[in-house]
XYZ file of C-alpha atoms in Angstrom:
529
model
C -13.420 17.280 -20.496
C -15.844 18.894 -18.155
C -18.174 16.281 -16.769
C -21.568 17.944 -16.753
C -24.474 15.737 -17.741
C -28.136 16.659 -17.992
C -30.027 14.057 -15.967
C -33.530 12.635 -16.039
C -35.700 13.294 -13.018
C -36.579 10.036 -11.304
C -40.138 8.998 -12.029
C -42.481 8.458 -9.106
C -41.925 5.250 -7.218
C -45.077 3.343 -6.290
C -45.547 0.385 -4.025
C -48.101 -2.361 -4.437
C -49.001 -5.338 -2.331
C -49.265 -8.785 -3.773
C -50.209 -11.970 -1.978
C -48.078 -15.069 -2.285
C -47.692 -18.093 0.001
C -50.033 -16.386 2.453
C -47.726 -13.354 3.075
C -48.029 -9.692 2.086
C -45.250 -8.808 -0.335
C -44.321 -5.140 -0.794
C -42.461 -4.391 -3.993
C -41.228 -1.310 -5.808
C -43.083 -1.417 -9.099
C -41.332 1.408 -10.907
C -39.441 0.058 -13.916
C -36.237 1.605 -12.604
C -36.072 -0.983 -9.812
C -37.506 -4.050 -11.591
C -40.161 -4.977 -8.992
C -37.668 -5.325 -6.163
C -39.078 -6.820 -2.977
C -38.895 -4.399 -0.027
C -41.136 -6.360 2.329
C -40.850 -6.389 6.068
C -40.101 -3.716 8.651
C -38.523 -0.477 7.391
C -34.764 -0.689 6.938
C -32.492 2.019 8.368
C -29.558 2.909 6.152
C -26.743 4.658 7.999
C -24.618 7.071 6.005
C -21.113 7.919 7.267
C -19.821 11.365 6.400
C -17.115 13.792 7.506
C -18.211 16.697 9.693
C -19.082 17.707 13.225
C -22.425 16.382 14.431
C -25.035 19.156 14.599
C -26.687 19.914 17.926
C -29.551 22.290 17.087
C -32.044 19.587 16.111
C -32.711 20.938 12.611
C -30.900 18.182 10.712
C -33.164 15.655 12.396
C -36.221 17.554 11.145
C -34.865 17.448 7.610
C -34.235 13.721 7.952
C -37.804 13.225 9.164
C -39.077 14.907 6.005
C -36.646 12.954 3.826
C -37.522 9.663 5.496
C -41.210 10.129 4.754
C -40.265 10.030 1.090
C -37.765 7.179 1.399
C -40.283 5.019 3.259
C -42.788 5.458 0.464
C -40.236 4.833 -2.241
C -38.123 1.944 -0.913
C -39.352 1.252 2.651
C -36.140 2.668 4.130
C -34.979 5.477 6.396
C -31.684 7.352 6.469
C -29.521 8.029 9.515
C -26.202 9.908 9.575
C -23.014 8.923 11.378
C -20.493 11.766 11.697
C -16.686 11.670 11.831
C -15.717 15.045 13.345
C -13.218 17.333 11.651
C -10.638 17.071 14.422
C -8.134 14.396 13.314
C -10.759 13.290 10.822
C -8.583 10.992 8.711
C -7.151 9.131 11.685
C -10.609 8.697 13.221
C -12.172 7.761 9.876
C -9.613 5.016 9.267
C -9.901 3.840 12.872
C -13.694 3.613 12.578
C -13.422 1.520 9.431
C -10.745 -0.748 10.900
C -12.629 -1.474 14.131
C -15.728 -2.469 12.212
C -17.946 -2.016 15.282
C -19.969 0.861 13.815
C -23.093 -0.203 11.949
C -22.894 1.826 8.725
C -24.001 1.145 5.165
C -23.065 4.089 2.920
C -19.517 5.335 3.468
C -18.120 8.623 2.213
C -14.859 7.960 0.378
C -12.141 9.909 -1.405
C -9.058 8.684 -3.210
C -7.101 11.904 -2.689
C -7.974 12.672 0.945
C -9.743 9.717 2.586
C -7.451 6.774 1.758
C -10.062 5.182 -0.495
C -7.798 2.621 -2.146
C -5.901 1.459 0.963
C -9.250 0.953 2.701
C -10.624 -0.942 -0.292
C -7.542 -3.177 -0.269
C -8.101 -3.832 3.442
C -11.584 -5.137 2.733
C -13.636 -2.368 4.327
C -15.749 -1.743 1.219
C -18.081 -4.113 -0.584
C -17.227 -5.054 -4.200
C -20.097 -3.955 -6.454
C -20.921 -6.012 -9.533
C -22.274 -4.298 -12.614
C -25.454 -6.351 -12.337
C -25.904 -5.183 -8.746
C -25.432 -1.555 -9.784
C -27.749 -1.874 -12.776
C -30.446 -3.400 -10.575
C -30.273 -1.368 -7.361
C -28.595 1.844 -8.516
C -29.870 2.070 -12.110
C -30.193 5.810 -12.622
C -26.709 6.521 -11.330
C -25.272 3.561 -13.222
C -26.391 4.782 -16.625
C -24.792 8.200 -16.120
C -21.346 6.782 -15.314
C -19.292 5.905 -18.383
C -17.395 2.641 -18.701
C -14.169 4.645 -18.459
C -15.303 6.199 -15.191
C -16.383 2.830 -13.797
C -12.908 1.600 -14.671
C -11.526 4.366 -12.436
C -13.555 2.855 -9.575
C -12.160 -0.651 -10.068
C -9.504 -2.556 -8.142
C -8.485 -6.117 -9.075
C -11.405 -6.269 -11.496
C -14.022 -5.258 -8.916
C -15.906 -1.963 -8.587
C -15.605 -0.456 -5.110
C -16.828 3.121 -5.553
C -19.529 5.207 -7.161
C -17.838 8.344 -8.520
C -18.998 11.941 -8.241
C -18.675 12.282 -11.991
C -21.502 14.764 -12.629
C -20.207 17.619 -10.478
C -17.618 20.296 -11.234
C -15.538 21.618 -8.376
C -12.205 23.355 -7.867
C -10.271 22.584 -4.700
C -6.911 23.907 -5.889
C -4.993 26.102 -3.447
C -3.569 29.582 -3.600
C -3.230 32.839 -1.660
C -6.131 35.251 -1.374
C -4.538 38.682 -1.039
C -5.484 42.311 -0.518
C -5.047 44.033 -3.874
C -5.545 47.374 -2.124
C -2.465 46.618 0.012
C -0.518 45.892 -3.182
C -1.635 49.257 -4.590
C -0.555 51.016 -1.393
C 2.882 49.408 -1.686
C 3.110 50.551 -5.304
C 2.157 54.097 -4.353
C 4.681 54.300 -1.511
C 7.458 52.861 -3.661
C 6.603 55.242 -6.502
C 6.956 58.155 -4.079
C 10.320 56.846 -2.889
C 11.632 56.443 -6.430
C 10.054 59.579 -7.814
C 8.557 57.534 -10.660
C 5.784 55.035 -11.243
C 6.362 51.624 -9.705
C 4.048 48.760 -10.604
C 3.691 45.298 -9.071
C 0.325 44.600 -10.669
C -1.774 41.574 -9.799
C 0.196 38.739 -8.246
C 0.626 35.966 -10.813
C 3.737 34.167 -9.560
C 5.848 33.515 -6.483
C 8.513 36.072 -7.410
C 5.900 38.828 -7.453
C 4.459 37.594 -4.155
C 7.944 37.682 -2.642
C 8.489 41.186 -4.008
C 5.212 42.344 -2.461
C 6.088 40.849 0.934
C 9.572 42.380 0.877
C 8.364 45.882 0.049
C 5.411 45.631 2.406
C 7.736 44.717 5.273
C 9.899 47.765 4.551
C 6.858 50.019 4.742
C 5.031 48.202 7.586
C 7.715 46.750 9.877
C 5.290 45.827 12.665
C 2.428 44.311 10.682
C 1.770 40.594 10.276
C 1.507 39.508 6.643
C -0.145 36.146 7.149
C -1.444 34.655 10.383
C -0.269 31.130 9.602
C -0.631 28.292 12.099
C 2.759 26.713 11.410
C 1.115 23.431 10.376
C -0.460 23.964 6.952
C 1.916 22.939 4.163
C -0.195 22.935 0.972
C 1.961 25.822 -0.264
C 5.008 23.526 -0.540
C 3.521 21.394 -3.312
C 1.837 24.547 -4.630
C 5.237 26.148 -5.170
C 6.619 23.096 -6.964
C 3.582 22.887 -9.257
C 3.789 26.630 -9.947
C 7.460 26.557 -10.830
C 7.391 23.349 -12.881
C 4.992 21.152 -14.835
C 4.845 18.520 -12.105
C 1.747 16.298 -11.820
C 1.540 14.653 -8.363
C -0.202 11.397 -7.528
C -2.543 12.599 -4.781
C -3.645 9.062 -3.840
C -0.204 8.603 -2.301
C -0.594 11.515 0.114
C -1.154 15.259 0.311
C 2.545 16.026 -0.065
C 2.623 14.773 -3.653
C 5.951 13.022 -3.145
C 5.704 11.023 -6.389
C 4.435 11.942 -9.852
C 5.595 12.873 -13.338
C 6.670 15.977 -15.199
C 4.497 16.761 -18.218
C 7.570 17.062 -20.433
C 8.866 13.643 -19.321
C 5.746 11.584 -18.790
C 7.364 8.181 -18.986
C 9.262 8.540 -15.731
C 7.931 8.487 -12.164
C 9.934 11.039 -10.169
C 10.012 12.872 -6.864
C 10.715 16.618 -6.971
C 11.518 16.418 -3.277
C 14.527 14.259 -4.055
C 16.148 16.029 -6.993
C 16.266 19.343 -8.770
C 16.297 22.834 -7.291
C 12.559 23.411 -6.770
C 12.555 22.401 -3.111
C 15.803 24.244 -2.395
C 14.499 27.443 -3.964
C 11.269 27.100 -2.002
C 13.221 26.573 1.212
C 15.233 29.750 0.567
C 12.109 31.858 0.112
C 10.463 30.403 3.219
C 13.580 30.986 5.303
C 13.608 34.585 4.101
C 9.923 35.033 4.922
C 10.425 33.626 8.393
C 13.279 36.027 9.049
C 11.192 38.895 7.650
C 8.358 38.114 10.041
C 5.747 37.166 7.452
C 4.092 35.003 10.154
C 4.149 34.888 13.931
C 7.365 34.252 15.801
C 5.416 32.030 18.185
C 2.747 29.842 16.591
C 1.240 29.061 19.983
C -0.280 32.568 19.842
C -2.173 31.674 16.661
C -5.935 32.194 16.908
C -7.864 32.411 13.646
C -6.361 32.875 10.199
C -9.555 34.131 8.577
C -10.541 36.433 11.431
C -7.220 38.253 11.253
C -7.688 38.677 7.514
C -11.242 39.989 7.847
C -10.143 42.444 10.516
C -7.468 43.879 8.246
C -4.648 42.646 10.491
C -3.087 40.592 7.669
C -2.779 40.827 3.891
C -2.963 37.219 2.686
C -4.659 33.949 3.582
C -4.100 30.455 2.182
C -7.301 29.029 0.698
C -8.921 26.948 -2.011
C -10.882 28.345 -4.928
C -14.057 27.191 -3.207
C -13.062 28.947 0.031
C -12.417 32.121 -1.924
C -15.723 32.581 -3.686
C -18.058 30.914 -1.151
C -16.655 32.287 2.096
C -13.729 34.709 2.040
C -14.858 37.182 -0.623
C -18.495 37.347 0.606
C -17.407 37.764 4.239
C -14.855 40.450 3.423
C -17.575 42.447 1.670
C -19.363 42.491 5.029
C -16.350 43.128 7.274
C -14.480 45.566 5.024
C -16.408 46.396 1.833
C -13.628 48.734 0.715
C -11.114 45.865 0.550
C -10.158 44.572 -2.901
C -9.435 40.854 -2.969
C -7.735 38.726 -5.603
C -6.740 35.060 -5.767
C -3.235 33.945 -6.716
C -3.752 30.261 -7.464
C -0.934 27.754 -7.655
C 0.046 26.095 -10.901
C -0.725 28.756 -13.473
C 0.543 26.518 -16.259
C -0.152 23.251 -14.508
C -3.700 23.002 -13.206
C -5.390 19.649 -12.548
C -9.112 19.083 -12.489
C -10.463 17.416 -9.368
C -10.559 13.635 -9.369
C -14.014 12.080 -9.834
C -13.108 9.998 -6.763
C -12.593 13.040 -4.569
C -16.202 12.642 -3.430
C -17.011 8.973 -4.012
C -19.481 6.699 -2.239
C -18.818 3.168 -1.053
C -20.892 0.424 0.575
C -19.585 -1.034 3.818
C -18.484 -4.639 3.495
C -20.356 -5.247 6.760
C -23.606 -3.675 5.609
C -26.626 -5.846 6.379
C -28.629 -4.188 3.605
C -26.266 -3.309 0.731
C -28.956 -3.517 -1.952
C -31.263 -1.141 -0.099
C -28.316 1.147 0.607
C -27.690 1.398 -3.140
C -31.355 2.189 -3.738
C -31.321 4.952 -1.127
C -28.170 6.427 -2.628
C -29.673 6.253 -6.118
C -32.714 8.200 -4.900
C -30.673 10.813 -3.006
C -28.599 11.463 -6.098
C -31.353 11.427 -8.725
C -34.681 12.415 -7.187
C -34.885 16.222 -7.202
C -37.010 16.508 -4.064
C -34.790 14.179 -2.044
C -31.659 15.771 -3.487
C -32.698 19.210 -2.313
C -33.547 17.917 1.159
C -30.179 16.210 1.668
C -28.250 19.114 0.119
C -30.142 22.220 1.246
C -32.777 21.282 3.803
C -36.439 22.257 3.909
C -37.576 24.971 1.536
C -38.821 27.964 3.499
C -36.784 26.991 6.573
C -33.170 26.477 5.439
C -33.494 28.017 1.978
C -35.729 29.586 -0.622
C -35.397 30.083 -4.374
C -35.414 33.724 -5.481
C -36.726 35.110 -8.815
C -33.256 34.621 -10.329
C -33.518 30.884 -9.576
C -30.809 31.221 -6.957
C -30.733 29.866 -3.434
C -30.976 32.347 -0.571
C -31.780 32.282 3.139
C -35.342 33.009 4.322
C -36.005 36.103 6.426
C -34.967 35.548 10.024
C -32.701 32.616 9.184
C -29.921 32.092 11.727
C -27.295 29.503 10.884
C -26.648 28.525 14.494
C -30.342 28.014 15.141
C -31.624 26.940 11.717
C -28.624 25.420 9.892
C -28.213 21.758 9.028
C -25.212 19.471 8.530
C -25.728 16.576 6.126
C -22.475 17.022 4.172
C -23.669 15.092 1.124
C -20.544 15.629 -0.964
C -20.565 12.172 -2.486
C -22.962 12.326 -5.398
C -23.628 15.919 -6.327
C -24.789 16.890 -9.792
C -24.286 20.138 -11.647
C -27.776 19.904 -13.131
C -29.432 19.758 -9.679
C -27.280 22.296 -7.867
C -28.626 25.760 -7.088
C -26.289 28.748 -7.066
C -26.161 30.402 -3.650
C -26.917 34.102 -4.060
C -24.463 34.933 -1.259
C -21.445 33.633 -3.141
C -19.099 35.735 -5.259
C -20.084 34.280 -8.627
C -18.477 36.994 -10.759
C -15.117 36.195 -9.201
C -15.707 32.460 -9.580
C -16.701 32.745 -13.221
C -13.624 34.840 -13.915
C -11.428 32.165 -12.340
C -13.294 29.347 -14.071
C -12.739 30.927 -17.461
C -9.000 30.983 -16.722
C -9.029 27.411 -15.406
C -10.893 26.003 -18.390
C -8.225 27.284 -20.752
C -5.420 25.284 -19.191
C -6.786 22.632 -16.800
C -6.273 18.974 -17.629
C -8.210 15.947 -16.395
C -6.729 14.308 -13.326
C -4.684 11.507 -14.938
C -4.240 9.019 -12.113
C -7.745 7.738 -11.396
C -7.343 4.509 -13.346
C -3.935 3.586 -11.919
C -3.852 1.367 -8.833
C -0.654 2.665 -7.312
C -1.756 2.365 -3.696
C -1.480 -1.310 -2.812
C -0.836 -3.178 0.411
C 2.667 -4.083 -0.839
C 3.944 -0.533 -0.368
C 1.537 0.950 2.191
C 3.972 0.597 5.080
C 6.813 2.186 3.125
C 4.612 5.092 2.044
C 3.637 5.604 5.685
C 7.313 5.791 6.652
C 7.993 8.331 3.891
C 4.975 10.352 5.036
C 6.302 10.437 8.598
C 9.541 11.956 7.297
C 7.551 14.551 5.365
C 5.479 15.288 8.470
C 8.686 16.280 10.249
C 10.628 18.149 7.582
C 8.106 19.846 5.305
C 6.606 22.025 8.091
C 10.142 22.960 9.162
C 11.069 23.926 5.600
C 7.739 25.653 4.954
C 8.097 27.970 7.933
C 11.894 28.263 7.995
C 12.127 26.898 11.517
C 15.448 25.078 11.581
C 19.105 25.732 12.242
C 21.517 25.971 9.340
C 21.077 26.756 5.680
C 18.176 25.818 3.402
C 20.533 23.609 1.388
C 21.599 21.702 4.495
C 17.994 21.246 5.648
C 16.876 19.933 2.265
C 19.841 17.549 2.103
C 19.006 16.233 5.568
C 15.380 15.800 4.459
C 16.449 13.893 1.356
C 18.695 11.601 3.356
C 15.793 10.782 5.666
C 13.495 10.153 2.689
C 16.085 7.816 1.200
C 16.301 5.863 4.434
C 12.491 5.652 4.626
C 12.298 4.036 1.175
C 11.288 6.822 -1.187
C 13.204 5.249 -4.092
C 11.816 1.803 -3.330
C 8.302 3.208 -3.722
C 9.287 5.059 -6.880
C 10.562 1.850 -8.490
C 7.407 -0.011 -7.500
C 5.211 2.738 -8.958
C 7.254 2.778 -12.154
C 6.631 -0.938 -12.653
C 2.875 -0.478 -12.258
C 2.935 2.553 -14.559
C 4.920 0.741 -17.262
C 2.701 -2.333 -17.066
C -0.421 -0.246 -17.559
C 1.096 1.626 -20.494
C 2.076 -1.657 -22.140
C -1.383 -3.098 -21.520
C -3.315 -0.114 -22.841
C -0.894 1.118 -25.469
C -0.181 4.614 -24.115
């Protein structure tokens, strides 16, 4: 079910002074916060997010404007601590483990930021329902009991979910439809009859396109891959089967279930022909020269695509309609782009814990941190500041009620980086007029017909008992999946996959599977499904 909830705008927060025991007592009198005492010097709440720290000074100006409001509302100010994109997960986990960074609000994600392992390690503060009702009341009432259950570990709530925002982060290949049409035309001329590939809807058609394109363009690069990205491996398995991976256990999706056999935890990397068939195609593509022979020459995947040097690029749905399609219309307006997304019969909605918020277990002001978060998420004026910046400087609203850039705006000079991806709401978002909304709406209509809710949010598979074993399995995947994905190994695909499976076995892949099965069975017995 699509989680899109119309929200109430937060009523104005007033402060009054009362005298008691000879001291001035500043309280928030709005009924939302139950006369909470916010006396004393202003409190600074530090928010940790993922992204490179901006250097143009504009984010600070936005924070100054935002902090004027926060001081009036809850006698607090917001500061931002950035974890840069380079090796972000390693540095994020290291920052949390060292505990020497004074942060309060922590960006979290179950499927890409190790939310549950970090909760189990004690880095996040357990949040009682009474605490949430009192200090985060507006957010609390728009999260269902089922969704709060998804945020719970050992009976304690650790996260606030991003349950009011719809997003698609599924992967696929953006491709040049005009290149496909050129291949069709050339092949038709060769055969003396019409030849039709059509729009690419599956991996066989993609392979056919690459094969014919190579025959006609022996020197051209198909895809300027970096030799490291491997999302297409799981993408192939999910496209060719009805496999549902458990993303909390790692990007590779080593463990999960098949929709037609939902009682059994499996690993498609260990059995079946999906991985072998994938390996054969990738070996073929490597030999065909779909990507560079030397990845050290790699420069910029997108730039090559925009320049017309390549025909495909790996991307998410969001990349496609927010960046790639709009940019291509500037670089090469004659180009016709389409998106072949993975899992045509097996599409998962994004987890509500993909963009969650947590409170640091070392926070000196957890209650005030919750209040600040509640305001950022629910007060329209504050929401727009943290999401878009200052109206008239970073954005303006056009007559179509869409967001656009003011005249003279320059992203390098005027842009901001707040990266508030941890409490967005559909009802407060503004559509950016620069995005390719027709293409997005076309995709969304397809997605809504087949997509299912992410099923694993309420299962606590990631526990300290198996963390070390999962890490060992991941190390094996880190070695073999890039080799398989880019066909860079000696011997046959079958031999490479068998070697990979032997290494997985030694690392404990079956041990983890058995452990997960026990948790899965226990939950089914407990909840009757």
